[in-house]
Every structure is written in C-alpha cells, then in structure tokens.
Amino acid sequence: MAEETVFSKILKGDIPCEEVYRDNECLAFRDVQPQAPVHILVIPQKSIPSLREAETKDKKLLGHLLLVASTIANKEGLDSWRTVINTGASAGQTVFHLHVHIIGGRSLSWPPG
Ligand code: AMP
C-alpha cells in the first residue's frame, strides 16, 4: 500500500486545504508556503510517489494534470507562469505524492537554484 503523505491526508479530508479545483482525477489547492503571489499545487487523486514511478498507463492522467494547471493559471489571470515537478529529495521534493507546482504573479529567474 502507498505511504501516507500530507497530500493523501488532504485528499481524504483529514488535513484542510484551500481548494481551487477538484475533479475525479485530481485536486488543486494553494501552497501553504507560497513562493510567489500565486502558488498552487495540482495533485492526482491516485497515489504516485513521484514522476519516477509514473507508468505508461498514467499517460492520460499526466496530460490531464498539465491541462488543469494551464486552466487554473489562466483563471488566476497569469500571463506567465512556471510549472515545476520536483523529483527526488536533491531536486527539492519534500512530499512524495506527485504534484505539479503552478508558480506565478512575479518575475521568475532562470536557471532555478
Ligand atoms: P515539493 O518540495 O516539490 O515536494 O513541494 C511540496 C510543497 O507542498 C511545498 O511547496 C510545501 O509548501 C507544500 N505543502 C506542504 N504541506 C502543505 C499543506 N498542508 N498544504 C498546502 N501545501 C503544503
């Protein structure tokens, strides 16, 4: 069975979140420690620890997460934004339930740290 994470607890309703979107496949909510004026996370309902564990059968779901991210960014009024998927601790992943960050509302430098 998949490990419980803060995000699986949010999905079950055991931890509250500031929800911005939900459907049968995903949930989006505001990051509790925003790194920009808009910082939203899109997570699958299905428990996948990281992009590393995603499989071919998740192809539609992965596409859905990106399209939902784009719809949300547009609804938030962003004309530029960054989508980030941290994979592995050295890349900054702290919650091992796949998630797409939507970060925007300020200018963002490149390359990232
Ligand atoms: P990552 O570092 O890519 O794994 O991203 C995890 C993100 O989850 C971080 O930006 C955290 O601020 C955010 N986070 C952790 N706990 C919560 C929570 N309870 N509600 C909303 N965001 C959270």
Coordinates of N, CA and C in Angstrom, one line a residue, residues 7 11 15-16 20 25 31 42 54-55 59 67 69 71 74-75 79 92 95 97-98 101 104 107:
F7 N -0.3 15.0 1.5 CA -1.2 15.2 0.4 C -2.3 14.1 0.4
L11 N -6.3 14.8 0.5 CA -7.3 14.1 -0.4 C -8.4 13.5 0.4
I15 N -6.7 16.7 6.5 CA -6.0 18.0 6.7 C -6.7 19.0 5.7
P16 N -7.0 20.2 6.2 CA -7.7 21.1 5.4 C -6.8 21.7 4.3
V20 N -8.8 24.9 -4.9 CA -9.1 25.8 -6.1 C -9.8 25.0 -7.2
E25 N -10.1 13.0 -11.1 CA -8.7 12.6 -11.2 C -7.7 13.4 -10.4
D31 N -0.6 26.4 -2.1 CA 0.5 26.0 -1.3 C 0.5 26.8 0.0
V42 N -1.1 21.0 -8.1 CA -2.1 20.1 -8.7 C -1.6 18.7 -8.4
A54 N 5.8 7.1 -12.3 CA 4.7 7.1 -13.2 C 4.9 6.1 -14.3
E55 N 3.8 5.5 -14.8 CA 3.9 4.5 -15.8 C 3.1 4.9 -17.1
K59 N -0.3 7.9 -18.6 CA -0.1 8.9 -19.6 C -1.2 10.0 -19.7
L67 N -3.0 20.1 -18.2 CA -4.0 20.9 -18.8 C -4.8 21.6 -17.7
A69 N -3.5 22.5 -14.8 CA -2.6 23.5 -14.4 C -2.7 24.8 -15.3
T71 N -5.3 25.6 -17.2 CA -6.7 26.2 -17.0 C -6.7 27.1 -15.7
N74 N -4.6 30.3 -16.1 CA -5.4 31.3 -16.9 C -6.5 31.9 -16.0
K75 N -7.2 31.1 -15.2 CA -8.2 31.6 -14.3 C -7.7 32.5 -13.3
D79 N -0.3 35.7 -17.1 CA 0.0 35.5 -18.5 C 1.4 34.9 -18.6
G92 N 14.6 18.8 -4.5 CA 13.7 19.7 -3.7 C 12.4 19.0 -3.4
V95 N 7.4 16.2 -0.5 CA 6.2 15.4 -0.3 C 6.2 14.4 -1.4
H97 N 4.2 12.5 -3.0 CA 2.9 12.3 -3.7 C 3.1 13.2 -4.9
L98 N 3.1 12.7 -6.1 CA 3.4 13.5 -7.3 C 2.6 14.8 -7.3
H101 N 3.6 22.1 -9.4 CA 3.5 23.4 -8.8 C 3.2 24.4 -10.0
G104 N 3.5 31.8 -10.1 CA 3.4 33.0 -11.0 C 3.0 34.2 -10.2
S107 N 8.1 38.1 -11.5 CA 9.0 37.5 -12.5 C 9.9 36.5 -11.9

